Short mmCIF file of C-alpha atoms in Angstrom, two decimals:
data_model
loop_
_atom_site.label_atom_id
_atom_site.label_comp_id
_atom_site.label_asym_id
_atom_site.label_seq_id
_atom_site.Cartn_x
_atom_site.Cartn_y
_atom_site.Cartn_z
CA UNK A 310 23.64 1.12 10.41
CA UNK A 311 21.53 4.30 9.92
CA UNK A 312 18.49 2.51 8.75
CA UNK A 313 16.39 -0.46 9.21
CA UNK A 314 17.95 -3.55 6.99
CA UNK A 315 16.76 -6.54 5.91
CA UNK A 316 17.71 -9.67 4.43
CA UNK A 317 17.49 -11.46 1.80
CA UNK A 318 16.27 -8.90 -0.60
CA UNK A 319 14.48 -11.86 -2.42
CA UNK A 320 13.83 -15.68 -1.31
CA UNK A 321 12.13 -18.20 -3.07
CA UNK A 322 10.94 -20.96 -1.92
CA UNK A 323 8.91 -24.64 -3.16
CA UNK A 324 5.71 -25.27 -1.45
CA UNK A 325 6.60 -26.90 1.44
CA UNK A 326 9.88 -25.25 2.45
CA UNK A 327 10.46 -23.51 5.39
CA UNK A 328 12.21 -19.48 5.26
CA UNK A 329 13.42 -16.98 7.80
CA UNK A 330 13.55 -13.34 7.08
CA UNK A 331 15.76 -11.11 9.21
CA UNK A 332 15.40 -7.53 10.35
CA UNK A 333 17.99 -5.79 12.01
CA UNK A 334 16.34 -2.57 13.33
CA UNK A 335 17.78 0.82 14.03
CA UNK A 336 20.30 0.51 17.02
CA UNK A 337 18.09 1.65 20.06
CA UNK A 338 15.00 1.37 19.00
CA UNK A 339 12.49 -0.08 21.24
CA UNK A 340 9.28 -1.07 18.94
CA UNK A 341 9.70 -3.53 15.93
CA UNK A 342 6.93 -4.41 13.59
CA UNK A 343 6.28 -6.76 11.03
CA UNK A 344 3.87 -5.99 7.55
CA UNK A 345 2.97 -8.18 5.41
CA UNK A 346 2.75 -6.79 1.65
CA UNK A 347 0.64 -7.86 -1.12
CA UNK A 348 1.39 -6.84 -4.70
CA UNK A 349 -0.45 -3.27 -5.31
CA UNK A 350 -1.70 -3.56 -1.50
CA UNK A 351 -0.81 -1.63 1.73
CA UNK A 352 1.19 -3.14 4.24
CA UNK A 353 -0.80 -5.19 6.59
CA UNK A 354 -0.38 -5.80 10.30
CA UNK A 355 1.59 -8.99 11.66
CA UNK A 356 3.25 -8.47 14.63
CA UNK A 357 4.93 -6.06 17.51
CA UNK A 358 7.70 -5.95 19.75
CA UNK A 359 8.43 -3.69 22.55
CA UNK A 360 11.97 -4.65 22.72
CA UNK A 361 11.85 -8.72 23.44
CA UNK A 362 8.68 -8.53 24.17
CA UNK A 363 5.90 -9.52 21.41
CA UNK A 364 3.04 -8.21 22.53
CA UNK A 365 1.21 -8.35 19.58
CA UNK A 366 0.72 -11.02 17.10
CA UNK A 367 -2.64 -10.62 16.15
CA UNK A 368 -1.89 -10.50 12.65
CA UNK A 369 0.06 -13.53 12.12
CA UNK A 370 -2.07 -15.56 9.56
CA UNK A 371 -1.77 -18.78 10.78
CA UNK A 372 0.31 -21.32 13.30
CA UNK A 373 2.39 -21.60 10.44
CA UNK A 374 3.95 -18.46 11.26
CA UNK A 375 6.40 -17.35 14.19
CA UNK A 376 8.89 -14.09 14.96
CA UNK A 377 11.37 -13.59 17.72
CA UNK A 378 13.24 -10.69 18.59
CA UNK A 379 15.53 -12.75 21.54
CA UNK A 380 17.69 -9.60 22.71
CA UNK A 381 15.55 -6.82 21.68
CA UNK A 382 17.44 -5.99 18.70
CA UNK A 383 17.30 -8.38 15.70
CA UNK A 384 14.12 -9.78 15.21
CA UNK A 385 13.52 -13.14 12.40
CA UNK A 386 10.05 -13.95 10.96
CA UNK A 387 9.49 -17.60 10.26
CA UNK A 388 7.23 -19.39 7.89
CA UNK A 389 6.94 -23.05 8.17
CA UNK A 390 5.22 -25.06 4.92
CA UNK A 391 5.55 -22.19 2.98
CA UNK A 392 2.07 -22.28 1.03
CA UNK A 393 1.50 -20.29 -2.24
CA UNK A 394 -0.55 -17.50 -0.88
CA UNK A 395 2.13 -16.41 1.29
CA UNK A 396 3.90 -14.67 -1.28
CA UNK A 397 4.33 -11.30 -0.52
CA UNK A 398 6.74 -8.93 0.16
CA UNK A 399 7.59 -8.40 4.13
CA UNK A 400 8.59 -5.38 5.41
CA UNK A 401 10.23 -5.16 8.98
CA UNK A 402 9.93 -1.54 10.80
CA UNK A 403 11.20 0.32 13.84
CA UNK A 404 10.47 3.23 15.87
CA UNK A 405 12.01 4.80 19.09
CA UNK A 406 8.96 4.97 21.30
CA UNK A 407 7.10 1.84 23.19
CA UNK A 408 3.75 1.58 20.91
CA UNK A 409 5.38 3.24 17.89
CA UNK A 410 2.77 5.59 19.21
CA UNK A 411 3.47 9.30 17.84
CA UNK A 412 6.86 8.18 16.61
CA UNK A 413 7.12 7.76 13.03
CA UNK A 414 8.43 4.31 11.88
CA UNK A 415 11.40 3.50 9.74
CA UNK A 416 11.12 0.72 7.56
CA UNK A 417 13.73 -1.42 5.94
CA UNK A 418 13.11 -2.36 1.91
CA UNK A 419 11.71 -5.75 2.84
CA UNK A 420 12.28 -9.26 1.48
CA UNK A 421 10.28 -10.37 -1.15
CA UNK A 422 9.14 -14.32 -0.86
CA UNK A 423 8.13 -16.26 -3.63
CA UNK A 424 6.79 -19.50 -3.04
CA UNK A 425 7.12 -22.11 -6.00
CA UNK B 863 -8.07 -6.53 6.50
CA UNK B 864 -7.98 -2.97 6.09
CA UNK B 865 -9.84 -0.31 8.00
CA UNK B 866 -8.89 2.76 6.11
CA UNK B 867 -9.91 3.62 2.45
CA UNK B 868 -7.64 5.80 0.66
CA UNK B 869 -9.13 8.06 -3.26
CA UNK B 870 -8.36 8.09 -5.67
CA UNK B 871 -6.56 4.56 -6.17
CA UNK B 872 -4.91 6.39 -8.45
CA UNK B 873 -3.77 9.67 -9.85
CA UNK B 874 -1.83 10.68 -12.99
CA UNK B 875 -0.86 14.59 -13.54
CA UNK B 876 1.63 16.58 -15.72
CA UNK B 877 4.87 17.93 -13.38
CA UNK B 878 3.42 21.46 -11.91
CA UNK B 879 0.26 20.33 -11.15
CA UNK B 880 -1.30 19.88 -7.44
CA UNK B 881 -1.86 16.31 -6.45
CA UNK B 882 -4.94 15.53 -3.90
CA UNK B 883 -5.17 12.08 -1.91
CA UNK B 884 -8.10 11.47 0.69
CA UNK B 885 -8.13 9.07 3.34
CA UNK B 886 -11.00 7.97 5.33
CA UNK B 887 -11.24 6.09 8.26
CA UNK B 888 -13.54 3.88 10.60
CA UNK B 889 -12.00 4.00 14.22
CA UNK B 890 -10.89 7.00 16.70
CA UNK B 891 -7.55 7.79 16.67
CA UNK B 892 -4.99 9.85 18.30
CA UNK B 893 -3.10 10.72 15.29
CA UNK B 894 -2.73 10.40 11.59
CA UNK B 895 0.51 9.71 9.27
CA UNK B 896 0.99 9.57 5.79
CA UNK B 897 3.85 7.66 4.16
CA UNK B 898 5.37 6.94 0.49
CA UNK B 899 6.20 4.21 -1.01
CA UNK B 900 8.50 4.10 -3.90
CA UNK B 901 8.55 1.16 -6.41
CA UNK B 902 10.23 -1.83 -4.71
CA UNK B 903 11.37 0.08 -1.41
CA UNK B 904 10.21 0.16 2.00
CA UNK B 905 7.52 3.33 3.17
CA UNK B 906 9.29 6.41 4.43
CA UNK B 907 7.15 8.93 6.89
CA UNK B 908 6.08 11.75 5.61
CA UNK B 909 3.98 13.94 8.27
CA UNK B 910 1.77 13.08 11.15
CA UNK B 911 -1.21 15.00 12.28
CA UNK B 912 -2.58 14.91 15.87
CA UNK B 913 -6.27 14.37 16.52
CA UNK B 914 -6.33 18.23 17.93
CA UNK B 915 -4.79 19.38 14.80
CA UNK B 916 -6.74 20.55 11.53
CA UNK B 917 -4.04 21.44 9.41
CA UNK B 918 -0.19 21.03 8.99
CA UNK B 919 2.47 21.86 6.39
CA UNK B 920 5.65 20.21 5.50
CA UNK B 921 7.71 22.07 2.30
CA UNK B 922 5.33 21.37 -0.66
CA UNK B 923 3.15 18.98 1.79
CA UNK B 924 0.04 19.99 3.00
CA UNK B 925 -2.30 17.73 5.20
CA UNK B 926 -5.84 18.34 6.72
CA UNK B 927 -7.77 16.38 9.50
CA UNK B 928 -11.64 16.81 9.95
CA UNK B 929 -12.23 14.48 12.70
CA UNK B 930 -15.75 14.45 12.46
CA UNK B 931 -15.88 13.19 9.20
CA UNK B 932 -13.21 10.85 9.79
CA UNK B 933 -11.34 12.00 6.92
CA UNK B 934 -7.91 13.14 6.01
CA UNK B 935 -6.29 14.70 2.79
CA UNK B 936 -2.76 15.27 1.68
CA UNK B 937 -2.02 17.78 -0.61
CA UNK B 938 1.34 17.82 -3.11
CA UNK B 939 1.86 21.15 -4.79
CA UNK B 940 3.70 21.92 -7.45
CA UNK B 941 4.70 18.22 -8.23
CA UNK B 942 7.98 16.80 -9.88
CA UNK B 943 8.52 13.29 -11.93
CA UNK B 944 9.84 12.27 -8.50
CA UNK B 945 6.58 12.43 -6.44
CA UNK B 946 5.77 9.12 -8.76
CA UNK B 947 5.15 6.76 -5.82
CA UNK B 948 2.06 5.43 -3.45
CA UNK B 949 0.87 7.35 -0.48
CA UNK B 950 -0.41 5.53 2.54
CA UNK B 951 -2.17 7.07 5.25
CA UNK B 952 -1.72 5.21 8.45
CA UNK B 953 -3.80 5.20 11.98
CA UNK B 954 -3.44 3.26 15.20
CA UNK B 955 -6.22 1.16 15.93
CA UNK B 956 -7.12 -1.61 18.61
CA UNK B 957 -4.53 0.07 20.55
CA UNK B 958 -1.28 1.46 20.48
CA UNK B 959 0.88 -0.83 18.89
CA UNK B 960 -1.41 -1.87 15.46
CA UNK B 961 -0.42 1.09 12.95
CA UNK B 962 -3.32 0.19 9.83
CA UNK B 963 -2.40 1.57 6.94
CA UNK B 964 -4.92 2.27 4.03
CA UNK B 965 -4.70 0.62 0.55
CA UNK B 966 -2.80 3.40 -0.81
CA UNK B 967 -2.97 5.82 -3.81
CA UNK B 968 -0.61 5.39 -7.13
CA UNK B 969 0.43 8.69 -7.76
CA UNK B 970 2.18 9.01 -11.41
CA UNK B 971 3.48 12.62 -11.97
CA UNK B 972 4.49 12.89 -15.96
CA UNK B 973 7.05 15.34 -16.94
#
């Protein structure tokens, strides 16, 4: 596609339940990123690819969460025991150079998970 | 947490006017980007500055760096109803693969 997609567009979810977001980046892109996106907030840092490779996951808030990217294309985000205060919206992005370093990065409209 | 402050938090003008957003931030960096954010959508790059660059223009965008201050600015001139959106700027810090973005500005342009 010619842009970065995601899916679903909205999840909710009971306390307890356990969700994966996908992000299917923009064919050839080497970095992926994951934000996390609280209402009137800017995105905030989760995690990084450089193609299969996640080496980054400093922002991950907690064991309960866990992303792949398997092939170095589509990448899933997984929450376990979804708790309340991970409701958010979560944005998936890509970019063309290793490091997203001076390469702008495309995001996709993210998913927006509300937990019940 | 975030390491970049963005002013104001928010902005409301009448279509015409010029619309100034200021970023400041804690860390060294290499470059500087600015994005939008429209309501419900994903952020879409606007401009990036290097660290060796003061000034830079993109069509009605204009964006300074003053690296001593740690301090950036993006200026919208003449502004339509369709600026309405937030503005992030956006900095790599703890190494090259964290892009921080700030908290953002709420601009509102009213026809």
């Amino acid at each position: 596609g010619a842009g970065v997609s995601q899916s679903p567009r909205y999840k909710v979810a009971k306390r307890g339940q356990d969700v994966a977001l996908r992000c299917d980046p923009i064919s050839g892109h080497v970095s992926l990123f994951w934000y996390q996106q609280a209402l009137g907030q800017g995105p905030e840092f989760l995690t990084y690819f450089q193609n299969e490779a996640q080496l980054d996951k400093s922002g991950l808030p907690s064991d309960r969460f866990f992303a792949e990217r398997p092939e170095g294309s589509v990448s899933t985000l997984k929450i376990q025991r979804t708790q309340q205060e991970d409701s958010a919206v979560y944005l998936c992005a890509s970019s063309l150079a290793p490091g997203g370093f001076d390469s702008p990065l495309h995001f996709g409209n993210g998913t927006r998970l509300t937990v019940t | 947490s975030q390491q970049g402050e963005e002013d104001p938090q928010a902005l409301s003008i009448q279509e015409g006017e010029n619309a100034t957003m200021n970023c400041s931030y804690k860390t060294s960096i290499n470059n500087l980007q600015w994005y939008r954010q429209n309501s419900g959508r994903g952020l879409v790059h606007l401009i990036l500055i290097r660290s060796n660059e003061r000034e830079k223009h993109s069509g009605r965008l204009r964006v300074t760096l003053d690296t001593s201050k740690k301090s950036s600015s993006l200026l919208i001139t003449a502004s339509r109803a369709a600026d309405t959106a937030s503005y992030f700027c956006a900095f790599f810090s703890g190494g090259y693969n964290k892009l921080i973005f700030g908290a953002g500005t709420r601009l509102a342009v009213h026809p």
